[in-house]
Amino acid sequence: MGAEPIRVGTMVKYFLGQSVLRSSWDQVFAAFWQWYPNPYSKHVLTEDIVHREVTPDQKLLSRRLLTKTNRMPRWAERRFPANVAHSVYILEDSIVDPQNQTMTTFTWNINHARLMVVEERCVCVYCVNSDNSGWTEIRREAWVSSSLFGVSRAVQEFGLARFKSNVTKTMKGFEYILAKLQGEAPSRTLVETAKEAKEKAKETALAATEKAKDLANKDATKQQQQLM
């Protein structure tokens, strides 16, 4: 199990980051399997465990299939056909070692490979924090590559920016689930609620503007045809 390596010779964008959750490894391990749904994972549409086994050395191997929204940047939406799928399928392999208290996950996308030739892979390691045994440290590595002629660099930059944004959502989702498991009542702040409402309003306004432009262009074309 685990992701295949990035093809040799392919330009990639690389990300390395570390985070700390102020919860024990056991708590984080439990939260990992109860992660969805949470208010910060609305981009995750489905979650299915397709394989699970315990190895002779007592390690837990699992494979999950996740479906996530795959919103493209506007320049890409104009470049590709309207019928291109707006969701991406993610495979996630995980290896849990309860004796050493480590969990390693490998994730990569399995569709859009022919159209955009984008490979987005991530390796996460969850282990006990060296400074505080009651905390859990998360180390992330990600590789984003594209061989789409002419726009590969733009695709890589977009993929890396989206990955960083999803890391923030991941940490907030973890904190939400951990608080829930520990009997607290996590609630979204007024600032978060207002920010989301503002973003949705902005998206709606942009969509309305694009639609208005499209209708105007169609109307202008129709009038020109009538004059000819």
mmCIF file of C-alpha atoms in Angstrom:
data_model
loop_
_atom_site.group_PDB
_atom_site.id
_atom_site.type_symbol
_atom_site.label_atom_id
_atom_site.label_comp_id
_atom_site.label_asym_id
_atom_site.label_seq_id
_atom_site.Cartn_x
_atom_site.Cartn_y
_atom_site.Cartn_z
ATOM 1 C CA MET A 1 0.000 0.000 0.000
ATOM 2 C CA GLY A 2 1.087 3.608 -0.499
ATOM 3 C CA ALA A 3 1.414 6.107 -3.294
ATOM 4 C CA GLU A 4 3.685 5.552 -6.250
ATOM 5 C CA PRO A 5 6.576 8.024 -6.646
ATOM 6 C CA ILE A 6 6.323 11.126 -8.833
ATOM 7 C CA ARG A 7 7.585 10.449 -12.348
ATOM 8 C CA VAL A 8 11.273 11.242 -12.858
ATOM 9 C CA GLY A 9 11.817 14.444 -14.826
ATOM 10 C CA THR A 10 8.464 15.975 -13.848
ATOM 11 C CA MET A 11 8.618 19.438 -12.294
ATOM 12 C CA VAL A 12 6.963 19.492 -8.880
ATOM 13 C CA LYS A 13 5.948 21.888 -6.137
ATOM 14 C CA TYR A 14 6.949 20.632 -2.707
ATOM 15 C CA PHE A 15 5.415 21.376 0.697
ATOM 16 C CA LEU A 16 6.726 20.484 4.149
ATOM 17 C CA GLY A 17 4.901 21.471 7.312
ATOM 18 C CA GLN A 18 4.564 20.514 10.972
ATOM 19 C CA SER A 19 1.619 21.011 13.282
ATOM 20 C CA VAL A 20 0.882 20.141 16.898
ATOM 21 C CA LEU A 21 -2.448 19.100 18.387
ATOM 22 C CA ARG A 22 -2.714 19.487 22.152
ATOM 23 C CA SER A 23 -4.322 16.081 22.504
ATOM 24 C CA SER A 24 -2.850 12.632 23.114
ATOM 25 C CA TRP A 25 -1.989 10.300 20.257
ATOM 26 C CA ASP A 26 -4.818 7.933 21.286
ATOM 27 C CA GLN A 27 -7.323 10.792 21.095
ATOM 28 C CA VAL A 28 -6.046 11.940 17.716
ATOM 29 C CA PHE A 29 -6.150 8.359 16.414
ATOM 30 C CA ALA A 30 -9.791 8.057 17.502
ATOM 31 C CA ALA A 31 -10.641 11.444 15.974
ATOM 32 C CA PHE A 32 -9.028 10.484 12.668
ATOM 33 C CA TRP A 33 -11.667 7.800 12.057
ATOM 34 C CA GLN A 34 -14.528 10.093 13.104
ATOM 35 C CA TRP A 35 -13.255 13.064 11.130
ATOM 36 C CA TYR A 36 -16.185 13.302 8.708
ATOM 37 C CA PRO A 37 -18.471 15.077 8.727
ATOM 38 C CA ASN A 38 -17.410 18.320 10.394
ATOM 39 C CA PRO A 39 -18.054 21.994 9.567
ATOM 40 C CA TYR A 40 -14.614 22.340 7.978
ATOM 41 C CA SER A 41 -14.857 19.378 5.593
ATOM 42 C CA LYS A 42 -17.753 20.438 3.395
ATOM 43 C CA HIS A 43 -15.532 19.836 0.364
ATOM 44 C CA VAL A 44 -15.523 16.110 1.260
ATOM 45 C CA LEU A 45 -18.579 14.512 -0.353
ATOM 46 C CA THR A 46 -18.175 10.794 0.424
ATOM 47 C CA GLU A 47 -15.954 8.504 2.493
ATOM 48 C CA ASP A 48 -15.687 4.724 2.132
ATOM 49 C CA ILE A 49 -13.278 2.181 3.656
ATOM 50 C CA VAL A 50 -12.458 -0.235 0.833
ATOM 51 C CA HIS A 51 -9.817 -2.359 2.556
ATOM 52 C CA ARG A 52 -8.667 -3.079 6.105
ATOM 53 C CA GLU A 53 -6.380 -5.686 7.652
ATOM 54 C CA VAL A 54 -4.225 -6.319 10.709
ATOM 55 C CA THR A 55 -0.700 -7.504 9.893
ATOM 56 C CA PRO A 56 1.108 -10.266 11.839
ATOM 57 C CA ASP A 57 3.126 -7.572 13.632
ATOM 58 C CA GLN A 58 -0.152 -5.959 14.786
ATOM 59 C CA LYS A 59 -0.205 -2.969 12.468
ATOM 60 C CA LEU A 60 -3.518 -1.751 11.085
ATOM 61 C CA LEU A 61 -3.587 -1.176 7.323
ATOM 62 C CA SER A 62 -6.541 0.684 5.809
ATOM 63 C CA ARG A 63 -7.510 2.170 2.480
ATOM 64 C CA ARG A 64 -10.190 4.829 2.153
ATOM 65 C CA LEU A 65 -11.765 6.243 -0.992
ATOM 66 C CA LEU A 66 -12.770 9.897 -0.651
ATOM 67 C CA THR A 67 -14.717 12.054 -3.068
ATOM 68 C CA LYS A 68 -14.017 15.777 -2.837
ATOM 69 C CA THR A 69 -15.136 18.827 -4.746
ATOM 70 C CA ASN A 70 -12.609 19.890 -7.338
ATOM 71 C CA ARG A 71 -13.292 23.523 -8.078
ATOM 72 C CA MET A 72 -11.008 24.756 -10.850
ATOM 73 C CA PRO A 73 -9.623 28.282 -11.142
ATOM 74 C CA ARG A 74 -11.587 30.474 -13.564
ATOM 75 C CA TRP A 75 -8.895 30.352 -16.232
ATOM 76 C CA ALA A 76 -9.085 26.544 -16.172
ATOM 77 C CA GLU A 77 -12.887 26.541 -16.353
ATOM 78 C CA ARG A 78 -12.630 28.558 -19.570
ATOM 79 C CA ARG A 79 -9.960 26.255 -20.961
ATOM 80 C CA PHE A 80 -11.667 22.920 -20.377
ATOM 81 C CA PRO A 81 -15.082 21.576 -21.486
ATOM 82 C CA ALA A 82 -18.097 22.305 -19.304
ATOM 83 C CA ASN A 83 -18.760 18.581 -18.821
ATOM 84 C CA VAL A 84 -15.456 18.001 -17.003
ATOM 85 C CA ALA A 85 -16.122 16.385 -13.613
ATOM 86 C CA HIS A 86 -16.076 18.847 -10.721
ATOM 87 C CA SER A 87 -15.128 16.194 -8.183
ATOM 88 C CA VAL A 88 -11.889 14.362 -7.543
ATOM 89 C CA TYR A 89 -11.370 10.843 -6.179
ATOM 90 C CA ILE A 90 -8.714 10.469 -3.499
ATOM 91 C CA LEU A 91 -7.155 7.248 -2.265
ATOM 92 C CA GLU A 92 -5.803 7.301 1.261
ATOM 93 C CA ASP A 93 -3.650 4.484 2.613
ATOM 94 C CA SER A 94 -2.845 4.457 6.317
ATOM 95 C CA ILE A 95 -0.508 2.399 8.491
ATOM 96 C CA VAL A 96 -1.147 2.477 12.236
ATOM 97 C CA ASP A 97 1.505 1.191 14.636
ATOM 98 C CA PRO A 98 -0.117 1.201 18.114
ATOM 99 C CA GLN A 99 3.004 -0.105 19.825
ATOM 100 C CA ASN A 100 5.173 2.811 18.696
ATOM 101 C CA GLN A 101 2.182 5.181 18.563
ATOM 102 C CA THR A 102 2.636 6.302 14.979
ATOM 103 C CA MET A 103 0.202 6.622 12.106
ATOM 104 C CA THR A 104 1.353 7.303 8.558
ATOM 105 C CA THR A 105 -1.015 8.183 5.736
ATOM 106 C CA PHE A 106 -0.431 8.381 1.983
ATOM 107 C CA THR A 107 -2.975 10.199 -0.198
ATOM 108 C CA TRP A 108 -3.147 10.846 -3.949
ATOM 109 C CA ASN A 109 -5.752 11.679 -6.582
ATOM 110 C CA ILE A 110 -6.730 8.984 -9.070
ATOM 111 C CA ASN A 111 -8.767 10.896 -11.664
ATOM 112 C CA HIS A 112 -8.129 13.854 -13.988
ATOM 113 C CA ALA A 113 -4.772 12.188 -14.747
ATOM 114 C CA ARG A 114 -5.287 12.260 -18.523
ATOM 115 C CA LEU A 115 -6.898 15.672 -18.804
ATOM 116 C CA MET A 116 -4.717 17.719 -16.495
ATOM 117 C CA VAL A 117 -1.997 15.186 -15.674
ATOM 118 C CA VAL A 118 -1.919 16.458 -12.128
ATOM 119 C CA GLU A 119 -0.378 14.407 -9.347
ATOM 120 C CA GLU A 120 -1.000 15.629 -5.829
ATOM 121 C CA ARG A 121 0.489 13.346 -3.207
ATOM 122 C CA CYS A 122 0.744 13.769 0.523
ATOM 123 C CA VAL A 123 2.472 11.835 3.275
ATOM 124 C CA CYS A 124 1.435 12.549 6.871
ATOM 125 C CA VAL A 125 3.027 11.120 9.995
ATOM 126 C CA TYR A 126 1.209 11.364 13.333
ATOM 127 C CA CYS A 127 3.405 10.705 16.352
ATOM 128 C CA VAL A 128 3.826 11.654 20.022
ATOM 129 C CA ASN A 129 5.290 15.132 20.447
ATOM 130 C CA SER A 130 8.878 15.012 21.731
ATOM 131 C CA ASP A 131 8.361 17.980 24.085
ATOM 132 C CA ASN A 132 5.035 16.877 25.567
ATOM 133 C CA SER A 133 3.890 13.242 25.578
ATOM 134 C CA GLY A 134 0.280 14.414 25.904
ATOM 135 C CA TRP A 135 0.431 16.163 22.539
ATOM 136 C CA THR A 136 0.512 14.833 18.989
ATOM 137 C CA GLU A 137 2.794 16.062 16.240
ATOM 138 C CA ILE A 138 1.806 15.946 12.582
ATOM 139 C CA ARG A 139 4.417 16.113 9.836
ATOM 140 C CA ARG A 140 3.170 16.674 6.282
ATOM 141 C CA GLU A 141 4.925 16.391 2.959
ATOM 142 C CA ALA A 142 3.179 17.053 -0.345
ATOM 143 C CA TRP A 143 4.196 16.979 -4.004
ATOM 144 C CA VAL A 144 2.113 18.668 -6.684
ATOM 145 C CA SER A 145 3.045 18.098 -10.312
ATOM 146 C CA SER A 146 1.571 18.767 -13.731
ATOM 147 C CA SER A 147 2.742 18.121 -17.279
ATOM 148 C CA LEU A 148 -0.112 20.015 -18.934
ATOM 149 C CA PHE A 149 1.576 21.906 -21.759
ATOM 150 C CA GLY A 150 1.647 25.673 -21.390
ATOM 151 C CA VAL A 151 0.048 25.983 -17.958
ATOM 152 C CA SER A 152 1.850 23.388 -15.839
ATOM 153 C CA ARG A 153 3.381 26.015 -13.536
ATOM 154 C CA ALA A 154 -0.001 27.691 -12.980
ATOM 155 C CA VAL A 155 -1.617 24.316 -12.245
ATOM 156 C CA GLN A 156 1.122 23.498 -9.725
ATOM 157 C CA GLU A 157 0.776 26.869 -7.987
ATOM 158 C CA PHE A 158 -2.991 26.447 -7.775
ATOM 159 C CA GLY A 159 -2.683 22.881 -6.448
ATOM 160 C CA LEU A 160 -0.156 23.916 -3.804
ATOM 161 C CA ALA A 161 -2.259 26.886 -2.662
ATOM 162 C CA ARG A 162 -5.336 24.679 -2.400
ATOM 163 C CA PHE A 163 -3.387 22.060 -0.449
ATOM 164 C CA LYS A 164 -2.220 24.688 2.073
ATOM 165 C CA SER A 165 -5.796 25.916 2.454
ATOM 166 C CA ASN A 166 -7.002 22.357 3.062
ATOM 167 C CA VAL A 167 -4.315 21.871 5.751
ATOM 168 C CA THR A 168 -5.866 24.765 7.689
ATOM 169 C CA LYS A 169 -9.319 23.209 7.332
ATOM 170 C CA THR A 170 -7.910 19.851 8.409
ATOM 171 C CA MET A 171 -6.499 21.248 11.657
ATOM 172 C CA LYS A 172 -9.744 23.062 12.456
ATOM 173 C CA GLY A 173 -11.672 19.869 11.726
ATOM 174 C CA PHE A 174 -9.385 17.892 14.037
ATOM 175 C CA GLU A 175 -9.878 20.417 16.847
ATOM 176 C CA TYR A 176 -13.639 20.295 16.337
ATOM 177 C CA ILE A 177 -13.836 16.485 16.491
ATOM 178 C CA LEU A 178 -11.406 16.290 19.444
ATOM 179 C CA ALA A 179 -13.478 18.788 21.392
ATOM 180 C CA LYS A 180 -16.607 16.788 20.575
ATOM 181 C CA LEU A 181 -15.023 13.511 21.718
ATOM 182 C CA GLN A 182 -13.826 15.138 24.928
ATOM 183 C CA GLY A 183 -17.335 16.241 25.809
ATOM 184 C CA GLU A 184 -16.958 19.888 24.947
ATOM 185 C CA ALA A 185 -19.458 21.765 22.837
ATOM 186 C CA PRO A 186 -17.514 23.265 19.951
ATOM 187 C CA SER A 187 -19.252 26.152 18.281
ATOM 188 C CA ARG A 188 -18.324 28.382 15.429
ATOM 189 C CA THR A 189 -17.498 31.933 16.299
ATOM 190 C CA LEU A 190 -19.509 34.842 15.013
ATOM 191 C CA VAL A 191 -16.468 35.981 13.027
ATOM 192 C CA GLU A 192 -16.212 32.589 11.269
ATOM 193 C CA THR A 193 -19.925 32.581 10.475
ATOM 194 C CA ALA A 194 -19.796 36.127 9.127
ATOM 195 C CA LYS A 195 -16.687 35.362 7.068
ATOM 196 C CA GLU A 196 -18.314 32.317 5.448
ATOM 197 C CA ALA A 197 -21.485 34.282 4.691
ATOM 198 C CA LYS A 198 -19.373 37.035 3.110
ATOM 199 C CA GLU A 199 -17.462 34.538 0.966
ATOM 200 C CA LYS A 200 -20.672 32.849 -0.192
ATOM 201 C CA ALA A 201 -22.184 36.220 -1.041
ATOM 202 C CA LYS A 202 -19.076 37.124 -3.036
ATOM 203 C CA GLU A 203 -19.202 33.826 -4.929
ATOM 204 C CA THR A 204 -22.894 34.346 -5.692
ATOM 205 C CA ALA A 205 -22.217 37.869 -6.945
ATOM 206 C CA LEU A 206 -19.367 36.678 -9.175
ATOM 207 C CA ALA A 207 -21.522 33.871 -10.575
ATOM 208 C CA ALA A 208 -24.326 36.329 -11.278
ATOM 209 C CA THR A 209 -21.897 38.675 -13.034
ATOM 210 C CA GLU A 210 -20.539 35.874 -15.217
ATOM 211 C CA LYS A 211 -24.063 34.786 -16.111
ATOM 212 C CA ALA A 212 -25.080 38.353 -16.943
ATOM 213 C CA LYS A 213 -22.025 38.732 -19.216
ATOM 214 C CA ASP A 214 -22.848 35.457 -20.955
ATOM 215 C CA LEU A 215 -26.475 36.499 -21.529
ATOM 216 C CA ALA A 216 -25.346 39.901 -22.794
ATOM 217 C CA ASN A 217 -22.915 38.296 -25.244
ATOM 218 C CA LYS A 218 -25.595 35.922 -26.505
ATOM 219 C CA ASP A 219 -28.047 38.818 -26.919
ATOM 220 C CA ALA A 220 -25.480 40.896 -28.811
ATOM 221 C CA THR A 221 -24.687 37.976 -31.110
ATOM 222 C CA LYS A 222 -28.388 37.430 -31.781
ATOM 223 C CA GLN A 223 -28.907 41.092 -32.650
ATOM 224 C CA GLN A 224 -25.932 41.059 -35.038
ATOM 225 C CA GLN A 225 -27.325 37.985 -36.781
ATOM 226 C CA GLN A 226 -30.704 39.721 -37.209
ATOM 227 C CA LEU A 227 -29.030 42.777 -38.754
ATOM 228 C CA MET A 228 -27.125 40.690 -41.301
#
